[in-house]
Coordinates of N, CA and C in Angstrom, one line a residue:
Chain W
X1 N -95.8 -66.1 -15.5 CA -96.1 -65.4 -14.2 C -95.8 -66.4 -13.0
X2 N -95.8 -67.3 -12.9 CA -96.3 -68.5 -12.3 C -94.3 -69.1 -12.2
X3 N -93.7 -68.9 -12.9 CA -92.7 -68.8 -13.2 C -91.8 -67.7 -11.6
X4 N -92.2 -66.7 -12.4 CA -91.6 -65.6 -11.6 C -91.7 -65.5 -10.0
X5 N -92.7 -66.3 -9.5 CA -93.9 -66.1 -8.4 C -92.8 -66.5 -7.1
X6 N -91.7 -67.4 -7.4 CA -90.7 -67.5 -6.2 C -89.7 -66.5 -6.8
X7 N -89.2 -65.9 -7.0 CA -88.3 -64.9 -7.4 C -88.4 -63.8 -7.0
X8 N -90.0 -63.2 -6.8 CA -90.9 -62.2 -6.4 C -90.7 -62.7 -4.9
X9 N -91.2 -63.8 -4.3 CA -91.1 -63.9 -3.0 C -89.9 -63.6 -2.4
X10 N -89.0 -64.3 -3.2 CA -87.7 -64.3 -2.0 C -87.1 -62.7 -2.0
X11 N -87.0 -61.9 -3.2 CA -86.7 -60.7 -3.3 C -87.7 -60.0 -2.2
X12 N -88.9 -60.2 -2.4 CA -89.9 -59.7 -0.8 C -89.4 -59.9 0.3
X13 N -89.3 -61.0 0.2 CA -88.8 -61.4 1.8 C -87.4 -61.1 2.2
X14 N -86.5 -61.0 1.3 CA -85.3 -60.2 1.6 C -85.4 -58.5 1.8
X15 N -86.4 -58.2 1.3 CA -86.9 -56.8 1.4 C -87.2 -56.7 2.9
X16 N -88.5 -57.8 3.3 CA -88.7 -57.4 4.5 C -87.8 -57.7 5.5
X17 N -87.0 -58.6 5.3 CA -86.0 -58.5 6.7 C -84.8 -57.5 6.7
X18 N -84.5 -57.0 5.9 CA -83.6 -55.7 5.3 C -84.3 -54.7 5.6
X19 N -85.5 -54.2 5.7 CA -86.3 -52.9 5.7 C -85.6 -52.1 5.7
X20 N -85.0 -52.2 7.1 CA -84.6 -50.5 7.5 C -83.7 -50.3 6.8
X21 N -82.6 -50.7 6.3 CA -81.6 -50.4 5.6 C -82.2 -49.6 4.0
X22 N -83.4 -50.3 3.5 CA -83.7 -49.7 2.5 C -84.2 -47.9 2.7
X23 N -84.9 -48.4 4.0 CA -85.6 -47.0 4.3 C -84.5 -46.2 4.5
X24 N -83.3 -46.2 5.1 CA -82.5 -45.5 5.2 C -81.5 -45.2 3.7
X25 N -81.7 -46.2 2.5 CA -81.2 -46.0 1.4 C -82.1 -45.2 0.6
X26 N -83.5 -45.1 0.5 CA -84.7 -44.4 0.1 C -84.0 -42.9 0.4
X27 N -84.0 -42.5 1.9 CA -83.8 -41.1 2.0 C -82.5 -40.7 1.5
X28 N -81.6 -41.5 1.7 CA -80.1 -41.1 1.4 C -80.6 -40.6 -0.5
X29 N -81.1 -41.8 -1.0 CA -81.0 -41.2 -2.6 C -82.1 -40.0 -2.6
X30 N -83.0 -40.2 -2.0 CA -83.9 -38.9 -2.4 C -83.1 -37.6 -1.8
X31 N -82.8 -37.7 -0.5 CA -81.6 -35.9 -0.3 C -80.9 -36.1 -1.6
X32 N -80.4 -36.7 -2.2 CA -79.2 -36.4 -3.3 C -79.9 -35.6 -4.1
X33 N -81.4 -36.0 -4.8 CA -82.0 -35.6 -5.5 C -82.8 -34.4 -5.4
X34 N -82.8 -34.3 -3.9 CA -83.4 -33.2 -3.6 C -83.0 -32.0 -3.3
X35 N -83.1 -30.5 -4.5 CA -82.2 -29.7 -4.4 C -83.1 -28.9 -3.7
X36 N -82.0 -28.0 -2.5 CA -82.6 -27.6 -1.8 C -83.1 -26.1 -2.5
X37 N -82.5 -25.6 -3.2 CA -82.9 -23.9 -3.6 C -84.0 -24.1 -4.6
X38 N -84.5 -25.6 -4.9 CA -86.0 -25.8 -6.3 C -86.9 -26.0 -5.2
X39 N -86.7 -26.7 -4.1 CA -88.0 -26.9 -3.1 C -87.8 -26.7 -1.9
X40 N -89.0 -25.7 -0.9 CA -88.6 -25.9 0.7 C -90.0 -26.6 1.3
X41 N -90.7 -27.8 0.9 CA -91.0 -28.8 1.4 C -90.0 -29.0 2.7
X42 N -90.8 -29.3 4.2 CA -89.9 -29.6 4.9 C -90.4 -31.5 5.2
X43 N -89.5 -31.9 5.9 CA -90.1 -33.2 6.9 C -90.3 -33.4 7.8
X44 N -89.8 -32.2 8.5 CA -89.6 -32.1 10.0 C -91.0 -32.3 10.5
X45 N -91.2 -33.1 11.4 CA -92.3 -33.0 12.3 C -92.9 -32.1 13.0
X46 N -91.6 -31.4 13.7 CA -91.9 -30.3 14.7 C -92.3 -29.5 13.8
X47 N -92.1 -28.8 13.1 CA -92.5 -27.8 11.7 C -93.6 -28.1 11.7
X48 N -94.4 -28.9 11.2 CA -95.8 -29.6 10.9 C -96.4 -29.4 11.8
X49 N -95.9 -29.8 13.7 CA -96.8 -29.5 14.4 C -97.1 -27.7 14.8
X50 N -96.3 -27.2 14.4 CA -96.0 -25.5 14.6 C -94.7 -25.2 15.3
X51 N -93.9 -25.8 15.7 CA -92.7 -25.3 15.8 C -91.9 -24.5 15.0
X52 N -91.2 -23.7 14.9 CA -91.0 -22.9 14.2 C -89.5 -23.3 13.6
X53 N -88.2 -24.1 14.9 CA -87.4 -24.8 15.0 C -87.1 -26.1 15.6
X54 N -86.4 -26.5 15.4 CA -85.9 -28.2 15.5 C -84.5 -28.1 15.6
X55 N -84.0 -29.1 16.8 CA -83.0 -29.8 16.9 C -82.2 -30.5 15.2
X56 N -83.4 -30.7 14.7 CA -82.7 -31.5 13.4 C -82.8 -30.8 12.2
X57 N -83.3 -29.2 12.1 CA -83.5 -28.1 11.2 C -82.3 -28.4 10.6
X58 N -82.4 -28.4 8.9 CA -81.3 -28.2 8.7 C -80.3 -29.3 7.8
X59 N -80.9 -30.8 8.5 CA -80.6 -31.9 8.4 C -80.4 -32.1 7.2
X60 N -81.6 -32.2 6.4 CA -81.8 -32.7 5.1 C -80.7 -31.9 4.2
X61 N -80.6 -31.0 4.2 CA -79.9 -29.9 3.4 C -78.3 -30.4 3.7
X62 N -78.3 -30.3 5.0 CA -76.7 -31.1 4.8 C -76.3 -31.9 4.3
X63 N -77.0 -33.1 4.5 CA -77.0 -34.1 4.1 C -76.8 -34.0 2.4
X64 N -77.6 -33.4 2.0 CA -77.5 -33.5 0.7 C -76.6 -32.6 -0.2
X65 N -75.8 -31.7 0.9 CA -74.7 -30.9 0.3 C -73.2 -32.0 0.3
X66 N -73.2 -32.7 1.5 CA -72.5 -33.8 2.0 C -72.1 -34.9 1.1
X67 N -73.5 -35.4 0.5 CA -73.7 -36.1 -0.5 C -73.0 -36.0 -1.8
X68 N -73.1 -34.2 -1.9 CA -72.5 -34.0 -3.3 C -70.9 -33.3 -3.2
X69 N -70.5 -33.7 -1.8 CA -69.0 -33.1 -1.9 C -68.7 -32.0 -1.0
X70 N -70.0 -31.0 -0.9 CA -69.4 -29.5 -0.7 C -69.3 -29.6 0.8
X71 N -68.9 -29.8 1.7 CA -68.6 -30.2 2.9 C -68.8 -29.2 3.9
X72 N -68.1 -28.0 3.6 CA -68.1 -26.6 4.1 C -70.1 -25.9 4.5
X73 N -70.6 -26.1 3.0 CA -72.0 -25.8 3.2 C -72.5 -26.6 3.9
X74 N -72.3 -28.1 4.3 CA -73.0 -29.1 4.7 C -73.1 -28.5 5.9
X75 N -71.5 -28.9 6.6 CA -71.7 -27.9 8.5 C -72.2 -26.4 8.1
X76 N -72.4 -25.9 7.5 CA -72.7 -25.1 8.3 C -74.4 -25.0 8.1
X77 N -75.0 -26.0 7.2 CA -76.5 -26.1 7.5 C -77.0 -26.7 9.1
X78 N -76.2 -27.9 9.0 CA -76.3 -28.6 10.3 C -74.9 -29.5 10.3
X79 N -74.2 -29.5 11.8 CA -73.4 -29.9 11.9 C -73.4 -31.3 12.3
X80 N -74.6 -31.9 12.2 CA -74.5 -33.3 12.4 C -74.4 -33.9 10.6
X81 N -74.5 -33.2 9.4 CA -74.6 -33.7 8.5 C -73.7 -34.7 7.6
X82 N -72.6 -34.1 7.8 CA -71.4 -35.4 7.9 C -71.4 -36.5 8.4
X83 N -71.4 -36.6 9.6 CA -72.0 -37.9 10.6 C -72.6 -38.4 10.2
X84 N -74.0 -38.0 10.1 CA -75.2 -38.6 9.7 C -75.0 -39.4 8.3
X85 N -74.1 -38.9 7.5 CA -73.7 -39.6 6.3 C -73.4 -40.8 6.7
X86 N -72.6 -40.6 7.3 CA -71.1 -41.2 7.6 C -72.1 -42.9 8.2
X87 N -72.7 -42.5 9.4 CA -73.3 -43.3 10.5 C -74.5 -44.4 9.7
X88 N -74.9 -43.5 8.6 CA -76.3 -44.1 8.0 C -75.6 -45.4 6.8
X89 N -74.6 -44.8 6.0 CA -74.2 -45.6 5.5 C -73.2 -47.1 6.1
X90 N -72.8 -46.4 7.3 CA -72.2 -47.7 8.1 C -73.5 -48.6 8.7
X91 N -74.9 -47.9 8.7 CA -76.0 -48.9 9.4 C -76.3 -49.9 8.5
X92 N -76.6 -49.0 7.1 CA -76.9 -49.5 5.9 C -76.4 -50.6 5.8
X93 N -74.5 -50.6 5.8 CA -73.9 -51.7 5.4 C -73.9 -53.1 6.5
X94 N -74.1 -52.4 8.0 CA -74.1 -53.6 8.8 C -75.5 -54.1 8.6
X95 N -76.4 -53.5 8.1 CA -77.9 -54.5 8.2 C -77.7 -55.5 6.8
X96 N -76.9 -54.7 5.5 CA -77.1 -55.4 4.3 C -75.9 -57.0 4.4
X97 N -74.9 -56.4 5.3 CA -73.7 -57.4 5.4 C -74.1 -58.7 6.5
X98 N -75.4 -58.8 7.3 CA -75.2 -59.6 8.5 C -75.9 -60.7 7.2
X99 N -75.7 -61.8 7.8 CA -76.4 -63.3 7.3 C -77.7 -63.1 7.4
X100 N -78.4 -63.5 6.7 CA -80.0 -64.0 6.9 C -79.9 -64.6 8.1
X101 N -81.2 -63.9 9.1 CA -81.1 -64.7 10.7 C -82.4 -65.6 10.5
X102 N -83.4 -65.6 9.6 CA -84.3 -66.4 9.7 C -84.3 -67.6 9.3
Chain K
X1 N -92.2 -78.6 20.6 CA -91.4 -77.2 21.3 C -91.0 -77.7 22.6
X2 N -89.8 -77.7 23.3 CA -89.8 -78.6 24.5 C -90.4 -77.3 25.4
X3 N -90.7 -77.6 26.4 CA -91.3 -76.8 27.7 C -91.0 -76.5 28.3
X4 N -89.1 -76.6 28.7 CA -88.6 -75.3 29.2 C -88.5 -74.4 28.6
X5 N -88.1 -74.3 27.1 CA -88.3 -73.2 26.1 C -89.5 -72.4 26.9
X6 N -90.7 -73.1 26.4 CA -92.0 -72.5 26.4 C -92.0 -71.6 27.3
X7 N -91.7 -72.4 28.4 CA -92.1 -71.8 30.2 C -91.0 -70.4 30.2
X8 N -89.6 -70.8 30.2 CA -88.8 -69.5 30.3 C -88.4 -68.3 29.2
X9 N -89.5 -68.2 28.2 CA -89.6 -67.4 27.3 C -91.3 -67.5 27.2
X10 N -92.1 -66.9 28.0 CA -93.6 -67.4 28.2 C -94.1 -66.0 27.9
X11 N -93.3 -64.8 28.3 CA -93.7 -63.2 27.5 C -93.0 -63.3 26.0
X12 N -92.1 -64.0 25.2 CA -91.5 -63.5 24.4 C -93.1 -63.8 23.0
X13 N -92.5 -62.8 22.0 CA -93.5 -63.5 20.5 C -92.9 -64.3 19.8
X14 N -93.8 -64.5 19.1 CA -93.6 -66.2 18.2 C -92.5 -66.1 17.4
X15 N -92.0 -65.1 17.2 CA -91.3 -65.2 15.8 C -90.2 -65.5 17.2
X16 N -89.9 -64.9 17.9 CA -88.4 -65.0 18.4 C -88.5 -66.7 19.4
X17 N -89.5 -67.1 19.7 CA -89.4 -68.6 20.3 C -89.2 -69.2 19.6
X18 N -89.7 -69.2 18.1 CA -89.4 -70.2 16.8 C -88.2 -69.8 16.8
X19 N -87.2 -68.8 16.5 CA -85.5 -68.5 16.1 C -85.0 -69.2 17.5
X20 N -85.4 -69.0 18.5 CA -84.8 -69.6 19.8 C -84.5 -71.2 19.8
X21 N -85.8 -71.6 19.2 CA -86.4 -72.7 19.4 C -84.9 -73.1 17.9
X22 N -84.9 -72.9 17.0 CA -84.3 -73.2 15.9 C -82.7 -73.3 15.9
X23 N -82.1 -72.2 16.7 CA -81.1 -72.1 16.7 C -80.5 -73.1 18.2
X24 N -81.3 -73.3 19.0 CA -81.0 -74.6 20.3 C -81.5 -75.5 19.7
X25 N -81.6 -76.5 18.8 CA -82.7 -77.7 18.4 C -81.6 -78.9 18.9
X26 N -80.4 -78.1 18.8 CA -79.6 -80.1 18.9 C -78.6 -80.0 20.3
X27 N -79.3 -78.9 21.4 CA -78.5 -79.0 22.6 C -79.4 -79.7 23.6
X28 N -78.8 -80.1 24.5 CA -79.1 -80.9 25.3 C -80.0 -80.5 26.0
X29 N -80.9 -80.9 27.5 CA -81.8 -80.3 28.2 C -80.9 -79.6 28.9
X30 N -79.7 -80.2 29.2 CA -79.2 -79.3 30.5 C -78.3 -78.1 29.8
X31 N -77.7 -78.2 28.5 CA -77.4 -77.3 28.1 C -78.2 -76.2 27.7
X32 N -79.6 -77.0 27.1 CA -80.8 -75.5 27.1 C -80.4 -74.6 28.6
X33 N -80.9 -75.4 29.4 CA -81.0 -74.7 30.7 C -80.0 -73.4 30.8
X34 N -79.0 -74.1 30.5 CA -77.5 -73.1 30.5 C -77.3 -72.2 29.6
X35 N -78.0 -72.2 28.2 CA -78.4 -71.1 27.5 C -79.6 -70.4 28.1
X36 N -80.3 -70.6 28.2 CA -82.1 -70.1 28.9 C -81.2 -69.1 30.0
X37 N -80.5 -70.0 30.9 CA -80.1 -68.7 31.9 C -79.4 -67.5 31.5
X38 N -78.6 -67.8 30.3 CA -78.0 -66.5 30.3 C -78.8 -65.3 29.2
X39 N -79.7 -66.5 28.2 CA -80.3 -65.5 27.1 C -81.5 -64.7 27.8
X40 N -82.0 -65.2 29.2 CA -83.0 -64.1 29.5 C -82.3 -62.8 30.4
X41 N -81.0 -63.3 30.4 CA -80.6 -61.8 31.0 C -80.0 -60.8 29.8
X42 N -79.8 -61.5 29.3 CA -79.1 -60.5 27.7 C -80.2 -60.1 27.1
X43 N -81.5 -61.3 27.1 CA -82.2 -60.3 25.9 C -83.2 -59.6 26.4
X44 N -83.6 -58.2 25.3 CA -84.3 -56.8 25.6 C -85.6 -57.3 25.7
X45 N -86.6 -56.6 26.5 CA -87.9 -57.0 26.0 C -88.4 -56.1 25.2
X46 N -89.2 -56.0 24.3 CA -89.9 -55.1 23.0 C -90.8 -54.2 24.0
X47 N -90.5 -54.2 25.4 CA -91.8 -52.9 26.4 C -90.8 -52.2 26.5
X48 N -89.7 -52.9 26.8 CA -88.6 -51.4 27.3 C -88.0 -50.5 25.8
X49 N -87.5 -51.4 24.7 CA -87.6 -50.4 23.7 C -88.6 -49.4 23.4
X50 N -90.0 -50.1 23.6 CA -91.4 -49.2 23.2 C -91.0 -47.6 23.6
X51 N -90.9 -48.1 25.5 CA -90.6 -46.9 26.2 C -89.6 -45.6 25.8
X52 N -88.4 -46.3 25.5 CA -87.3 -45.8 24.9 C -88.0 -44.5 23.5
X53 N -88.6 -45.5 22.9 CA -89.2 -44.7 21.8 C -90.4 -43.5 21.9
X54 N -91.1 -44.0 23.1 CA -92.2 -43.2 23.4 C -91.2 -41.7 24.2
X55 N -90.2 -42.1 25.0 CA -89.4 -40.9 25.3 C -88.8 -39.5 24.4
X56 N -88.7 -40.4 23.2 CA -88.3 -39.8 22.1 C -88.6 -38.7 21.8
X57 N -90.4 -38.5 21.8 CA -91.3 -37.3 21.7 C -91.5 -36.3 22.9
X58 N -91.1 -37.1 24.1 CA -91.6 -36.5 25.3 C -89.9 -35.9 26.5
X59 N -89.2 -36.5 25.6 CA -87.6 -36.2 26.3 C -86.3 -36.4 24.9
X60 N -85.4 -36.9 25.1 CA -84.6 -36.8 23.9 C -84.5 -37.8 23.0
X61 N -84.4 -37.9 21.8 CA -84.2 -39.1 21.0 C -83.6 -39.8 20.9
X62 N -83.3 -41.0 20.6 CA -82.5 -41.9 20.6 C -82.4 -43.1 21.5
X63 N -83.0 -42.7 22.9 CA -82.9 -44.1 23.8 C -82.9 -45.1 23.2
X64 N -83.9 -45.7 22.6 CA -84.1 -47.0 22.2 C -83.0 -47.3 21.2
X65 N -82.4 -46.3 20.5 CA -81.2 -47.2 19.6 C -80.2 -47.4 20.9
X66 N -79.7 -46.7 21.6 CA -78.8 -47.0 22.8 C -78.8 -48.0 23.4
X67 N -80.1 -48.3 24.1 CA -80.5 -49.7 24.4 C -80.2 -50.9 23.3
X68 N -80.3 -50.4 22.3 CA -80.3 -52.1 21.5 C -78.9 -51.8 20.8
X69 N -78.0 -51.0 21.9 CA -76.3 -50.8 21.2 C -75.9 -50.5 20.3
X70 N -77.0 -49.9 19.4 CA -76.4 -48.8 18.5 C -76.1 -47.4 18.8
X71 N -74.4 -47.2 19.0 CA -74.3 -46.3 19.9 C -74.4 -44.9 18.7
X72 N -73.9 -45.5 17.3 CA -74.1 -44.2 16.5 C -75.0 -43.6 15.9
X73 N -76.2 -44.6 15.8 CA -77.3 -44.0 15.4 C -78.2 -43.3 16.4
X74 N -77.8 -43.7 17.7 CA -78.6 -42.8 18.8 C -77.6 -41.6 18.8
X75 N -76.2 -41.2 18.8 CA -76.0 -39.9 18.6 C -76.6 -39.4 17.6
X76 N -76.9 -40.0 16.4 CA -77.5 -38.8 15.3 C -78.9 -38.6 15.9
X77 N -79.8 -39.5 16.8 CA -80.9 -39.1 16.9 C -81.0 -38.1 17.8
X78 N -80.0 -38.2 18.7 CA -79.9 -36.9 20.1 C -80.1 -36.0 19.6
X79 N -78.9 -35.8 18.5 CA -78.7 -34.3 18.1 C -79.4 -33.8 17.1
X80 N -80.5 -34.9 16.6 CA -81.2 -33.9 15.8 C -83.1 -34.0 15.7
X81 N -82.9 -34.0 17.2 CA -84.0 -34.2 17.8 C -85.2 -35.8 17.1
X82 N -84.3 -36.9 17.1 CA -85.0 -38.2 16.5 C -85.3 -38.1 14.9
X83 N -84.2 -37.8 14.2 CA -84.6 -36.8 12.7 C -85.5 -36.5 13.0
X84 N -85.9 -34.9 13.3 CA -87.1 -34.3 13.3 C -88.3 -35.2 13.6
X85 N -88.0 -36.2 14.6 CA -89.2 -37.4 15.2 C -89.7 -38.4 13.9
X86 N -88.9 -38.0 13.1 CA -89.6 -38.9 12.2 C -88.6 -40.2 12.0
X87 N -87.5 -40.0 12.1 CA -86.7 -41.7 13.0 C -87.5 -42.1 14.0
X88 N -87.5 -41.3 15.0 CA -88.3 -41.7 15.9 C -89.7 -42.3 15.9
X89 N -90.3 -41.9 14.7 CA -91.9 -42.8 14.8 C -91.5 -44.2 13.9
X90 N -90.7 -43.8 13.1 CA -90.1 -44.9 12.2 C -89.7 -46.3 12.7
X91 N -89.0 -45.9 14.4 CA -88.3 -46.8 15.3 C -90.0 -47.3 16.3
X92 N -90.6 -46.2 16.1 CA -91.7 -46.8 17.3 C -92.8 -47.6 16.6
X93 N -92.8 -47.4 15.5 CA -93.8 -48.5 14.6 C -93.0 -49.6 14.1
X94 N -91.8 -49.7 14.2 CA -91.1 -51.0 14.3 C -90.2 -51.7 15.5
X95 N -90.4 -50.8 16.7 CA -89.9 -51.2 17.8 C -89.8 -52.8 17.8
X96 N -90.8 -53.7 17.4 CA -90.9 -54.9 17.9 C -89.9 -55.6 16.9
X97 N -90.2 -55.1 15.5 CA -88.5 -55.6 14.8 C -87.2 -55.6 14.8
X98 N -87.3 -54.1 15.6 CA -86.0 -53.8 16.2 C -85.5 -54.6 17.3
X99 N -86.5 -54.9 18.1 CA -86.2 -55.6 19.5 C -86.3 -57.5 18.8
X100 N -86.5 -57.8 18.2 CA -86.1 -59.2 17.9 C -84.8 -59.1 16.9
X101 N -84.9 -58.4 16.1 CA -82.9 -58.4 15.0 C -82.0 -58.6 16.6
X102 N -82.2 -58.0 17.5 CA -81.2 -57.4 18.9 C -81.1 -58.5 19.2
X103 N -82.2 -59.5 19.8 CA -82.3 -60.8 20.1 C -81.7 -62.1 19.6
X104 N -82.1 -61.8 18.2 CA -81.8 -62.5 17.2 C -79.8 -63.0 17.6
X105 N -79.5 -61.5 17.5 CA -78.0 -61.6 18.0 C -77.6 -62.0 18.7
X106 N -78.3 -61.9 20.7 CA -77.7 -62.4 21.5 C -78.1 -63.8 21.5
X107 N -79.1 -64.2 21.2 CA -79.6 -65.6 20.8 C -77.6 -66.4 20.4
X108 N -77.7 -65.8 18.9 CA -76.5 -66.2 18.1 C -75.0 -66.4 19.3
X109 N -75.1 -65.2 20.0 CA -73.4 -65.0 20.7 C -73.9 -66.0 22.5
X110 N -75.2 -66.0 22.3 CA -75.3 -67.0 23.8 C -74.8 -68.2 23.0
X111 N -75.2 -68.7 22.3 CA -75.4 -70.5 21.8 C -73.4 -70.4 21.6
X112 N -72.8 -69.3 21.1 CA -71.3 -69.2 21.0 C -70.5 -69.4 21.9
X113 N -71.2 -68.9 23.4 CA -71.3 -69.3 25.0 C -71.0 -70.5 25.3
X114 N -72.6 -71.1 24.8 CA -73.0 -72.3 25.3 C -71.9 -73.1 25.1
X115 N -71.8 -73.0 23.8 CA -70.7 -74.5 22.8 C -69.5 -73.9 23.1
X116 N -69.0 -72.8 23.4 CA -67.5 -73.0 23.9 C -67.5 -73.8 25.5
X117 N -68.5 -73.4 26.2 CA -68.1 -74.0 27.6 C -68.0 -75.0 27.8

């Protein structure tokens, strides 16, 4: 245990200076997984507070049609859903590619 | 910590005066100086991102990535209202991380400044 105890840290600590990139790798894999016609769980905020619609309605479902190819269904859930692929995995890669700054 | 550091970074947090402090260690006084002048105009403060973010809920999403020059992630947030505000709180409970990685950078391309001139 005592062994492992720097191994654990530096993988931590590379966790925490990476965050966002994870957090934006978390969602990316969970849309893949998440099919939209087994669950309509939403995330939307606005929904939660009582809005009925959102600017970003839509999102997740693209994204996750995006994900698996079907391109056509993605716009026409939301038409930022390509992009958003597109944009998240280029953030992804510039946060995972820069040098350790600390 | 020399004390013009201290004095011309006297609002910044600790974590970014130690990277300041770390990444200037072997320039001169007068070259500090000549970095100091130009990294306080390049770098963001972590109030105006805050702002940026608090706008998010109350006007459109995205400012705060705009400000810290991410120009594609603030289109995805415009258009889909801050992912349904939940980028958006994502960005505002880490605003202050966000605004030092930014720093962190111009820190890096000042000192690229400094040592070319």
């Amino acid at each position: 245990m005592a062994k492992m105890r720097p191994i654990i840290f530096t993988i931590f600590n590379y966790g925490k200076q990476k965050w966002e990139a994870f957090i934006w790798l978390a969602a990316l894999v969970a849309l893949f997984f998440m099919n939209p016609q087994h669950n309509s769980f939403s995330f939307c905020v606005f929904k939660w507070v009582g809005f009925s619609k959102c600017p970003g309605c839509g999102l997740g479902h693209a994204i996750h049609f995006a994900l698996h190819g079907q391109l056509t269904i993605s716009f026409r859930e939301h038409f930022m859903g390509i992009p958003a692929v597109i944009i998240l995995v280029y953030r992804i890669f510039i946060i995972l590619r820069s040098p350790k700054l600390k | 910590m020399r004390q013009s550091l201290m004095v011309a970074l006297a609002n910044a947090e600790y974590d970014e005066l130690a990277y300041v402090e770390s990444v200037t260690k072997d320039l001169s006084d007068e070259k500090l100086q000549f970095f100091l002048s130009i990294y306080i105009s390049r770098r963001k403060k972590s109030d105006t991102i805050l702002i940026g973010c608090i706008l998010g809920f109350i006007a459109a999403g995205g400012i705060q990535r705009f400000m810290l020059g991410q120009i594609g992630m603030g289109i995805l947030y415009l258009f889909t209202g801050g992912l349904c505000l939940i980028g958006t709180i994502v960005d505002l409970v880490n605003h202050k991380k966000l605004t030092f990685e930014y720093n962190q950078n111009i820190a890096s391309e000042t000192m690229g400044m400094v040592l070319a001139a």
